[in-house]
CSV table of C-alpha atoms and ligand atoms in Angstrom, one decimal:
chain,number,residue,atom,x,y,z
N,1,MET,CA,14.6,-84.0,-0.8
N,2,THR,CA,13.9,-87.7,-1.9
N,3,SER,CA,13.9,-88.4,-6.2
N,4,LYS,CA,10.2,-88.6,-5.5
N,5,GLY,CA,10.0,-85.0,-4.3
N,6,TRP,CA,12.6,-83.7,-7.0
N,7,PHE,CA,10.5,-85.9,-9.8
N,8,THR,CA,6.9,-84.2,-8.8
N,9,ARG,CA,8.1,-81.0,-8.5
N,10,ALA,CA,10.1,-81.4,-11.9
N,11,CYS,CA,6.5,-82.7,-13.3
N,12,SER,CA,5.0,-79.2,-12.3
N,13,ILE,CA,7.5,-77.5,-14.3
N,14,LEU,CA,9.4,-79.2,-16.6
N,15,PRO,CA,6.9,-81.2,-19.5
N,16,GLY,CA,7.0,-85.1,-18.1
N,17,GLY,CA,9.4,-84.0,-15.7
N,18,VAL,CA,12.4,-84.0,-17.9
N,19,SER,CA,14.2,-82.1,-20.6
N,20,SER,CA,14.1,-85.5,-23.4
N,21,PRO,CA,12.0,-88.0,-22.9
N,22,VAL,CA,13.7,-91.1,-22.5
N,23,ARG,CA,14.8,-90.0,-19.4
N,24,ALA,CA,10.9,-90.0,-17.8
N,25,PHE,CA,11.7,-94.3,-17.5
N,26,LYS,CA,7.8,-94.7,-19.5
N,27,GLY,CA,9.4,-97.5,-21.2
N,28,VAL,CA,10.4,-99.6,-18.4
N,29,GLY,CA,7.7,-97.7,-15.9
N,30,GLY,CA,8.4,-96.3,-12.5
N,31,GLU,CA,10.1,-92.9,-11.7
N,32,PRO,CA,13.3,-91.7,-12.6
N,33,ARG,CA,16.0,-91.2,-10.0
N,34,ILE,CA,17.4,-87.8,-9.6
N,35,ILE,CA,21.3,-87.5,-9.8
N,36,ALA,CA,22.8,-85.2,-7.9
N,37,ARG,CA,26.1,-85.7,-9.5
N,38,ALA,CA,28.5,-88.2,-11.2
N,39,GLU,CA,31.9,-89.1,-11.4
N,40,GLY,CA,34.3,-91.7,-13.0
N,41,ALA,CA,31.7,-94.7,-13.7
N,42,MET,CA,29.1,-93.9,-11.0
N,43,LEU,CA,26.0,-91.7,-10.4
N,44,PHE,CA,24.9,-90.7,-7.0
N,45,ASP,CA,20.9,-89.8,-7.1
N,46,VAL,CA,19.9,-86.9,-4.3
N,47,GLU,CA,19.2,-89.8,-1.6
N,48,GLY,CA,23.2,-90.5,-1.5
N,49,ARG,CA,22.3,-93.9,-3.5
N,50,ALA,CA,25.2,-94.7,-5.8
N,51,TYR,CA,24.9,-96.1,-8.9
N,52,ILE,CA,27.1,-98.2,-12.0
N,53,ASP,CA,26.3,-96.0,-15.0
N,54,TYR,CA,26.0,-97.6,-18.4
N,55,VAL,CA,24.0,-94.2,-19.7
N,56,GLY,CA,26.7,-92.7,-19.9
N,57,SER,CA,25.1,-89.2,-20.9
N,58,TRP,CA,23.9,-91.5,-23.9
N,59,GLY,CA,27.3,-91.8,-25.5
N,60,ALA,CA,29.0,-88.6,-24.3
N,61,MET,CA,31.2,-89.7,-21.5
N,62,ILE,CA,33.5,-91.8,-22.7
N,63,LEU,CA,36.1,-91.2,-20.3
N,64,GLY,CA,33.4,-91.2,-17.7
N,65,HIS,CA,32.4,-88.4,-15.5
N,66,ALA,CA,34.2,-85.6,-14.4
N,67,HIS,CA,37.5,-86.6,-15.9
N,68,PRO,CA,40.3,-84.4,-14.6
N,69,ALA,CA,42.2,-83.6,-18.0
N,70,VAL,CA,38.2,-82.6,-18.8
N,71,THR,CA,37.1,-80.8,-16.1
N,72,GLU,CA,40.2,-78.8,-16.1
N,73,ALA,CA,40.3,-78.0,-19.6
N,74,ILE,CA,36.4,-76.4,-19.1
N,75,ALA,CA,37.7,-74.8,-15.9
N,76,ARG,CA,40.8,-73.2,-17.8
N,77,ALA,CA,38.3,-72.2,-20.9
N,78,ALA,CA,36.1,-70.8,-18.9
N,79,GLY,CA,38.3,-68.2,-17.0
N,80,GLU,CA,39.4,-67.1,-20.9
N,81,GLY,CA,35.5,-66.1,-21.4
N,82,THR,CA,32.8,-68.7,-21.8
N,83,SER,CA,31.1,-67.6,-25.2
N,84,ILE,CA,33.2,-65.4,-28.0
N,85,GLY,CA,31.3,-65.8,-30.8
N,86,LEU,CA,34.4,-64.8,-33.0
N,87,CYS,CA,36.9,-67.1,-34.3
N,88,SER,CA,39.2,-68.7,-31.8
N,89,PRO,CA,42.0,-71.2,-31.9
N,90,ARG,CA,40.6,-74.1,-30.1
N,91,GLU,CA,38.0,-74.5,-32.9
N,92,VAL,CA,40.7,-74.6,-35.1
N,93,GLU,CA,42.5,-77.0,-33.1
N,94,LEU,CA,39.5,-79.6,-32.3
N,95,ALA,CA,38.8,-79.5,-35.9
N,96,GLU,CA,42.4,-80.8,-36.5
N,97,GLU,CA,41.8,-83.4,-34.1
N,98,ILE,CA,38.8,-84.7,-35.8
N,99,ARG,CA,40.6,-84.8,-39.3
N,100,ALA,CA,43.5,-86.6,-37.6
N,101,ARG,CA,41.4,-89.4,-36.7
N,102,VAL,CA,38.8,-89.5,-39.6
N,103,PRO,CA,40.3,-88.1,-42.7
N,104,ALA,CA,36.9,-88.3,-44.4
N,105,ALA,CA,36.5,-85.1,-42.5
N,106,GLN,CA,38.1,-82.6,-44.9
N,107,ARG,CA,36.4,-79.6,-43.5
N,108,VAL,CA,34.3,-79.1,-40.2
N,109,ARG,CA,31.7,-76.9,-39.5
N,110,PHE,CA,31.0,-77.1,-35.6
N,111,VAL,CA,27.1,-76.9,-34.6
N,112,ASN,CA,25.3,-77.3,-30.9
N,113,SER,CA,23.4,-80.7,-31.1
N,114,GLY,CA,23.2,-84.1,-33.1
N,115,THR,CA,19.9,-82.6,-34.4
N,116,GLU,CA,21.4,-79.6,-35.4
N,117,ALA,CA,24.2,-81.6,-37.6
N,118,VAL,CA,22.1,-83.9,-39.1
N,119,MET,CA,19.7,-81.1,-40.3
N,120,SER,CA,22.3,-78.9,-41.7
N,121,ALA,CA,23.8,-82.3,-43.2
N,122,ILE,CA,20.8,-82.8,-45.2
N,123,ARG,CA,20.5,-79.4,-46.4
N,124,LEU,CA,23.8,-79.6,-47.7
N,125,ALA,CA,23.0,-82.9,-49.5
N,126,ARG,CA,19.8,-81.5,-51.2
N,127,ALA,CA,21.6,-78.3,-52.4
N,128,ALA,CA,25.0,-80.3,-53.3
N,129,THR,CA,22.8,-82.7,-55.5
N,130,GLY,CA,19.9,-80.6,-56.6
N,131,ARG,CA,17.6,-83.3,-55.5
N,132,ALA,CA,15.3,-83.3,-52.6
N,133,ALA,CA,14.9,-86.7,-50.8
N,134,ILE,CA,16.8,-88.4,-48.3
N,135,LEU,CA,16.8,-92.4,-47.5
N,136,LYS,CA,16.6,-93.3,-43.8
N,137,PHE,CA,15.9,-96.4,-42.1
N,138,SER,CA,13.3,-97.7,-39.8
N,139,GLY,CA,14.0,-97.4,-35.8
N,140,GLY,CA,17.3,-95.3,-37.1
N,141,TYR,CA,17.2,-92.0,-34.9
N,142,HIS,CA,18.9,-89.1,-36.6
N,143,GLY,CA,17.5,-86.4,-33.8
N,144,HIS,CA,14.4,-84.2,-33.6
N,145,ALA,CA,14.6,-82.5,-37.0
N,146,ASP,CA,10.8,-83.0,-38.9
N,147,ALA,CA,12.3,-84.7,-42.1
N,148,MET,CA,13.9,-87.6,-39.7
N,149,LEU,CA,11.0,-88.3,-37.4
N,150,VAL,CA,9.8,-90.9,-39.5
N,151,ARG,CA,9.9,-94.4,-38.3
N,152,ALA,CA,12.5,-92.6,-35.5
N,153,GLY,CA,14.1,-95.4,-33.3
N,154,SER,CA,15.2,-94.0,-29.7
N,155,GLY,CA,12.9,-92.1,-27.5
N,156,ALA,CA,10.3,-91.7,-30.4
N,157,ALA,CA,10.3,-95.5,-30.3
N,158,THR,CA,10.1,-95.9,-26.8
N,159,LEU,CA,7.2,-93.7,-26.3
N,160,GLY,CA,5.5,-95.0,-29.6
N,161,LEU,CA,5.7,-92.0,-31.3
N,162,PRO,CA,7.8,-92.9,-34.6
N,163,ASP,CA,6.4,-89.8,-36.5
N,164,SER,CA,5.4,-87.4,-34.3
N,165,PRO,CA,2.7,-85.4,-34.3
N,166,GLY,CA,3.4,-81.6,-35.5
N,167,VAL,CA,5.7,-82.8,-38.5
N,168,THR,CA,3.3,-81.7,-41.7
N,169,PRO,CA,3.2,-84.2,-44.5
N,170,GLY,CA,4.8,-81.6,-46.5
N,171,SER,CA,8.1,-82.0,-44.3
N,172,VAL,CA,8.2,-85.7,-44.8
N,173,ARG,CA,7.1,-86.3,-48.4
N,174,ASP,CA,11.2,-86.3,-49.2
N,175,THR,CA,11.8,-88.8,-46.5
N,176,LEU,CA,12.3,-92.6,-47.6
N,177,THR,CA,12.3,-95.6,-45.4
N,178,ALA,CA,13.6,-98.8,-45.7
N,179,ALA,CA,14.6,-102.1,-43.3
N,180,TYR,CA,18.1,-101.4,-41.8
N,181,ASN,CA,20.1,-104.6,-42.8
N,182,ASP,CA,18.0,-105.4,-46.0
N,183,GLU,CA,20.3,-104.6,-49.3
N,184,GLY,CA,17.2,-105.8,-51.4
N,185,ALA,CA,14.7,-103.3,-50.3
N,186,ILE,CA,17.6,-100.4,-50.8
N,187,ALA,CA,18.1,-101.5,-54.0
N,188,ASP,CA,14.4,-101.3,-54.5
N,189,VAL,CA,14.5,-97.7,-53.5
N,190,PHE,CA,17.4,-96.8,-55.8
N,191,LYS,CA,15.9,-98.4,-58.7
N,192,SER,CA,12.7,-96.3,-57.8
N,193,HIS,CA,14.0,-92.9,-56.7
N,194,ASP,CA,17.5,-92.5,-57.8
N,195,ASP,CA,16.8,-89.3,-59.8
N,196,ARG,CA,15.4,-87.7,-56.8
N,197,LEU,CA,17.5,-88.9,-54.1
N,198,ALA,CA,19.8,-86.3,-52.3
N,199,ALA,CA,21.3,-88.7,-49.6
N,200,VAL,CA,21.0,-91.9,-47.5
N,201,MET,CA,21.2,-91.1,-44.1
N,202,VAL,CA,22.8,-93.9,-41.9
N,203,GLU,CA,23.8,-94.8,-38.4
N,204,PRO,CA,26.6,-97.1,-39.3
N,205,VAL,CA,25.9,-98.9,-36.4
N,206,ALA,CA,22.3,-98.8,-35.3
N,207,GLY,CA,22.3,-97.4,-31.7
N,208,ASN,CA,18.8,-96.4,-31.6
N,209,MET,CA,17.0,-99.5,-31.9
N,210,GLY,CA,19.5,-101.0,-29.6
N,211,VAL,CA,22.4,-101.9,-30.6
N,212,VAL,CA,22.1,-103.6,-34.1
N,213,PRO,CA,25.4,-103.8,-36.2
N,214,PRO,CA,25.6,-103.7,-39.7
N,215,GLN,CA,25.6,-107.0,-41.4
N,216,PRO,CA,29.1,-107.6,-43.5
N,217,GLU,CA,27.5,-106.4,-47.1
N,218,PHE,CA,25.4,-103.9,-45.4
N,219,LEU,CA,27.8,-100.3,-45.8
N,220,THR,CA,29.7,-101.2,-48.8
N,221,THR,CA,26.5,-102.0,-50.4
N,222,LEU,CA,25.2,-98.6,-49.6
N,223,ARG,CA,28.8,-96.9,-50.6
N,224,ARG,CA,28.3,-98.7,-53.9
N,225,LEU,CA,24.5,-98.1,-54.8
N,226,CYS,CA,25.2,-94.4,-53.6
N,227,SER,CA,28.6,-93.9,-55.9
N,228,ALA,CA,26.7,-95.4,-59.1
N,229,HIS,CA,23.9,-92.9,-58.7
N,230,GLY,CA,25.6,-89.8,-57.7
N,231,VAL,CA,23.5,-90.1,-54.2
N,232,LEU,CA,25.4,-88.8,-50.8
N,233,LEU,CA,26.1,-91.5,-48.4
N,234,ILE,CA,26.2,-89.4,-44.7
N,235,PHE,CA,27.2,-91.3,-41.5
N,236,ASP,CA,25.6,-90.7,-38.9
N,237,GLU,CA,28.1,-90.9,-36.4
N,238,VAL,CA,26.7,-88.8,-33.4
N,239,MET,CA,26.6,-92.1,-31.4
N,240,THR,CA,29.5,-94.2,-33.2
N,241,GLY,CA,32.3,-91.4,-33.8
N,242,PHE,CA,35.7,-91.7,-31.9
N,243,ARG,CA,33.3,-94.7,-29.9
N,244,VAL,CA,33.5,-97.5,-31.7
N,245,ALA,CA,37.4,-97.1,-33.0
N,246,GLN,CA,39.6,-94.2,-32.8
N,247,GLY,CA,38.3,-93.2,-36.5
N,248,GLY,CA,34.9,-94.4,-35.5
N,249,ALA,CA,32.7,-96.9,-37.6
N,250,THR,CA,34.3,-95.3,-40.8
N,251,ALA,CA,37.6,-97.0,-39.9
N,252,ARG,CA,36.3,-99.8,-38.2
N,253,TYR,CA,34.5,-100.6,-41.3
N,254,GLY,CA,36.8,-99.2,-43.8
N,255,VAL,CA,33.6,-97.6,-45.9
N,256,GLU,CA,34.2,-93.8,-46.8
N,257,PRO,CA,30.9,-91.8,-46.3
N,258,ASP,CA,30.7,-88.1,-48.3
N,259,LEU,CA,29.5,-86.5,-45.0
N,260,ILE,CA,29.5,-87.5,-41.5
N,261,THR,CA,27.7,-86.1,-38.2
N,262,PHE,CA,29.3,-85.7,-34.9
N,263,GLY,CA,27.9,-85.2,-31.5
N,264,LYS,CA,28.4,-86.6,-28.0
N,265,ILE,CA,32.2,-87.4,-27.5
N,266,ILE,CA,33.3,-84.3,-29.7
N,267,GLY,CA,32.0,-82.3,-26.8
N,268,GLY,CA,33.3,-84.3,-24.3
N,269,GLY,CA,30.1,-83.5,-22.4
N,270,LEU,CA,29.2,-80.2,-23.4
N,271,PRO,CA,26.4,-79.2,-26.2
N,272,VAL,CA,28.7,-79.8,-29.4
N,273,ALA,CA,28.1,-81.0,-32.9
N,274,ALA,CA,29.8,-80.7,-36.4
N,275,TYR,CA,29.0,-82.0,-39.7
N,276,ALA,CA,32.4,-82.4,-41.7
N,277,GLY,CA,33.1,-84.4,-45.5
N,278,ARG,CA,34.4,-83.6,-48.8
N,279,ALA,CA,36.2,-80.5,-48.9
N,280,GLU,CA,34.1,-80.1,-51.9
N,281,LEU,CA,31.0,-81.0,-50.5
N,282,MET,CA,32.0,-78.6,-47.2
N,283,ASN,CA,32.9,-75.5,-48.8
N,284,LEU,CA,29.5,-75.0,-50.2
N,285,VAL,CA,28.3,-73.8,-47.0
N,286,ALA,CA,28.4,-70.5,-46.3
N,287,PRO,CA,30.3,-68.3,-46.5
N,288,GLY,CA,32.6,-70.0,-48.7
N,289,GLY,CA,29.5,-71.1,-50.8
N,290,PRO,CA,25.5,-70.8,-50.6
N,291,VAL,CA,24.1,-72.9,-48.3
N,292,TYR,CA,23.2,-71.0,-45.2
N,293,GLN,CA,24.0,-72.2,-41.5
N,294,ALA,CA,24.9,-70.4,-38.6
N,295,GLY,CA,24.3,-70.1,-34.6
N,296,THR,CA,25.9,-67.9,-32.1
N,297,LEU,CA,27.3,-70.6,-30.0
N,298,SER,CA,28.8,-72.6,-32.2
N,299,GLY,CA,32.2,-73.7,-31.6
N,300,ASN,CA,32.0,-72.1,-28.0
N,301,PRO,CA,35.2,-72.0,-26.3
N,302,LEU,CA,34.0,-74.4,-23.3
N,303,GLY,CA,32.7,-77.4,-25.7
N,304,MET,CA,35.8,-76.8,-27.6
N,305,ALA,CA,38.3,-77.4,-24.5
N,306,ALA,CA,36.1,-80.2,-23.1
N,307,GLY,CA,36.2,-82.0,-26.9
N,308,LEU,CA,40.0,-81.5,-27.4
N,309,ALA,CA,41.0,-82.8,-24.2
N,310,THR,CA,38.6,-85.7,-24.6
N,311,LEU,CA,39.7,-86.8,-28.0
N,312,ARG,CA,43.6,-86.3,-26.7
N,313,GLU,CA,43.0,-88.6,-23.6
N,314,LEU,CA,41.5,-91.4,-26.4
N,315,LYS,CA,45.2,-93.1,-27.8
N,316,THR,CA,44.9,-96.2,-29.2
N,317,GLY,CA,45.3,-98.3,-25.8
N,318,LYS,CA,42.3,-96.7,-24.4
N,319,TYR,CA,40.3,-98.6,-27.1
N,320,GLU,CA,42.1,-101.6,-26.4
N,321,GLU,CA,40.6,-101.3,-22.7
N,322,LEU,CA,37.7,-100.5,-23.7
N,323,GLU,CA,36.8,-103.4,-25.6
N,324,ALA,CA,38.6,-105.8,-23.0
N,325,ALA,CA,35.6,-104.1,-20.6
N,326,SER,CA,32.8,-104.5,-23.1
N,327,SER,CA,33.6,-108.1,-23.9
N,328,ARG,CA,33.8,-109.0,-20.3
N,329,LEU,CA,30.8,-107.5,-19.8
N,330,ALA,CA,29.0,-108.7,-23.0
N,331,ASP,CA,30.2,-112.5,-22.0
N,332,GLY,CA,28.7,-112.2,-18.9
N,333,LEU,CA,25.7,-111.1,-19.6
N,334,GLN,CA,25.6,-113.9,-23.0
N,335,GLN,CA,26.5,-116.5,-20.1
N,336,ALA,CA,23.7,-115.5,-17.5
N,337,LEU,CA,20.9,-115.8,-19.9
N,338,ALA,CA,22.4,-119.4,-20.9
N,339,ARG,CA,22.3,-119.7,-17.2
N,340,PHE,CA,18.8,-119.0,-16.5
N,341,ARG,CA,17.6,-120.2,-20.0
N,342,VAL,CA,16.6,-117.1,-21.1
N,343,ARG,CA,16.2,-116.5,-24.8
N,344,GLY,CA,18.0,-113.5,-26.0
N,345,CYS,CA,21.0,-112.1,-27.1
N,346,VAL,CA,23.7,-109.3,-26.4
N,347,GLN,CA,24.7,-107.4,-29.3
N,348,ARG,CA,27.5,-105.3,-29.1
N,349,VAL,CA,30.2,-103.3,-31.3
N,350,GLY,CA,33.3,-102.0,-29.1
N,351,SER,CA,31.8,-100.1,-25.9
N,352,MET,CA,28.3,-99.9,-27.0
N,353,LEU,CA,25.7,-102.6,-26.3
N,354,THR,CA,22.3,-104.0,-25.7
N,355,VAL,CA,20.8,-107.3,-24.0
N,356,PHE,CA,17.5,-108.3,-25.8
N,357,PHE,CA,15.6,-110.4,-24.5
N,358,GLY,CA,13.2,-112.9,-26.6
N,359,LEU,CA,14.9,-113.0,-29.9
N,360,GLU,CA,18.5,-114.8,-30.7
N,361,ARG,CA,19.2,-112.2,-33.2
N,362,VAL,CA,18.4,-108.6,-34.1
N,363,ARG,CA,19.0,-107.1,-37.3
N,364,ASN,CA,16.2,-104.6,-38.0
N,365,PHE,CA,13.6,-102.5,-36.0
N,366,THR,CA,11.0,-105.1,-37.1
N,367,GLU,CA,13.0,-107.6,-34.6
N,368,ALA,CA,14.1,-105.0,-32.3
N,369,ALA,CA,10.1,-104.1,-31.8
N,370,ALA,CA,9.5,-108.1,-31.3
N,371,THR,CA,12.0,-108.0,-28.4
N,372,ASP,CA,10.4,-108.7,-25.0
N,373,HIS,CA,10.2,-105.2,-23.7
N,374,ALA,CA,8.1,-106.3,-20.7
N,375,ARG,CA,11.2,-108.6,-19.6
N,376,PHE,CA,13.6,-105.6,-20.1
N,377,ALA,CA,11.8,-103.4,-17.9
N,378,ARG,CA,11.7,-106.0,-15.2
N,379,PHE,CA,15.4,-106.5,-15.6
N,380,PHE,CA,16.2,-102.7,-15.7
N,381,HIS,CA,14.4,-102.2,-12.3
N,382,ALA,CA,15.9,-105.2,-11.0
N,383,MET,CA,19.5,-104.0,-11.9
N,384,LEU,CA,18.9,-100.6,-10.8
N,385,ASP,CA,17.6,-101.8,-7.2
N,386,ARG,CA,21.0,-103.4,-7.6
N,387,GLY,CA,23.1,-99.9,-8.0
N,388,VAL,CA,23.4,-100.4,-11.9
N,389,HIS,CA,21.6,-97.7,-13.8
N,390,LEU,CA,21.1,-98.9,-17.4
N,391,PRO,CA,19.6,-97.0,-20.2
N,392,PRO,CA,15.8,-97.0,-19.5
N,393,SER,CA,14.8,-98.4,-22.6
N,394,GLY,CA,14.8,-101.5,-24.8
N,395,TYR,CA,15.7,-99.3,-27.7
N,396,GLU,CA,18.8,-97.9,-26.3
N,397,ALA,CA,22.8,-98.5,-26.2
N,398,TRP,CA,24.4,-99.1,-23.3
N,399,PHE,CA,27.7,-97.7,-22.8
N,400,VAL,CA,30.9,-98.4,-21.1
N,401,SER,CA,33.5,-95.9,-20.6
N,402,THR,CA,37.3,-95.9,-19.5
N,403,ALA,CA,36.3,-95.5,-15.8
N,404,HIS,CA,34.3,-99.0,-15.9
N,405,ASP,CA,37.9,-100.8,-14.8
N,406,ARG,CA,37.7,-104.7,-14.3
N,407,ALA,CA,36.4,-104.2,-10.3
N,408,VAL,CA,33.4,-102.0,-11.6
N,409,ILE,CA,32.4,-104.5,-14.7
N,410,ASP,CA,32.6,-107.5,-12.3
N,411,ARG,CA,30.4,-105.7,-9.3
N,412,THR,CA,28.1,-105.1,-12.4
N,413,LEU,CA,28.0,-109.2,-13.1
N,414,ALA,CA,27.1,-109.8,-9.9
N,415,ALA,CA,24.1,-107.5,-10.0
N,416,VAL,CA,23.3,-109.1,-13.1
N,417,ASP,CA,22.5,-112.8,-11.6
N,418,ASP,CA,20.2,-111.9,-9.2
N,419,ALA,CA,18.5,-109.2,-11.5
N,420,MET,CA,18.0,-111.8,-14.3
N,421,ALA,CA,16.7,-114.6,-11.9
N,422,GLU,CA,14.2,-111.6,-11.4
N,423,ALA,CA,13.4,-110.5,-14.2
N,424,VAL,CA,12.7,-114.7,-15.3
N,425,ARG,CA,10.6,-114.6,-12.4
N,426,GLY,CA,8.2,-111.8,-13.5
N,427,THR,CA,5.5,-112.6,-15.9
N,428,GLY,CA,4.5,-109.3,-17.2
U,501,HOZ,N1,18.1,-89.7,-28.0
U,501,HOZ,C1,19.0,-89.6,-27.3
U,501,HOZ,C2,19.5,-91.2,-27.0
U,501,HOZ,N2,19.7,-92.2,-27.9
U,501,HOZ,C3,19.2,-89.1,-25.8
U,501,HOZ,C4,18.5,-89.5,-25.1
U,501,HOZ,C5,18.4,-88.1,-24.0
U,501,HOZ,O1,18.9,-87.3,-23.4
U,501,HOZ,O2,17.3,-88.6,-23.0
């Protein structure tokens, strides 16, 4: 059956034909390719066409697809029981591997998705401070828990649903927002709400409005204000954790949060996430303390095995390879923009990057929204036609994996020239 046939069939049973909204191509038009399998840097659709993959399962697949160390670890674990629901060694080992890379993660609680990690970290922050309000940033995406669907990025921004219906006014009453990278706006929030502010939730590198790096003083200002006002700083490192450095954004920027949420890479492609942080905070989580949170599949042996295998492959040298491949790609894209005299920019931190059309710099969600999404859509399709699968929205990050070697990057850049010409020609 063709991609079209599968998608028609999918639409009759899955809402919008998908299991998560961005995949439906609403941000770029057309219909998604239905992917039969993935290996290394490549995707293969049901019609046998091959694509270089920059979705990377939205950041999870830092070693590329079906990495032998990961698939073997999963197979071994599966043979020893797919879910135990009781304490087992692999969860201890994975938590220790996390702490070895991110010392701020003194204690770790495993959950099953980034949404769950964020929701639980917020509950913990509220319990620890006795306050209710959470500050998030416009265009920041922290999963789909009610309190975080306010001015949200990622699929919510792509579909024009940053404040989803179904979220009650009561559940977002305590969600405050400010513009990313705007230290003045943040200082104002602290001035007016410090007695009710429990936590600041931030992506240390924004990745759900496209990649928007923090301005030099942004994270240190947040740290200083939080410490001065007894507010907890939560880094949402679901995307950046073990991605922008071995120790994530915490290491890359040298700013230590109180709590951290992880996902994606720590599960090696299986549904694993975690929240972590200072021991005295994390010890408030049940059964050590009174903050309740639980899950039947939490610490699942397959996920723990995949996460362990992934982290153990990610030695320092791998980050150098990722940096080299990603900077080659970003430079090539930037040169193509210049060659075709297209206004735009490539924003990159480590192995995550976004091409924005129409603006030379993007610092916040207002600017990300003002970029030329119609031109991105044309570029996306021109790349897809040439065998390169980008994330299907201008509000998403592209992810480079260790399987994207020089040959793969050069094949991508060969497609970029023609695709850029096509994107420039269109008028939409
Ligand atoms: N919201 C994630 C991307 N930023 C996941 C999207 C998906 O899985 O479709």
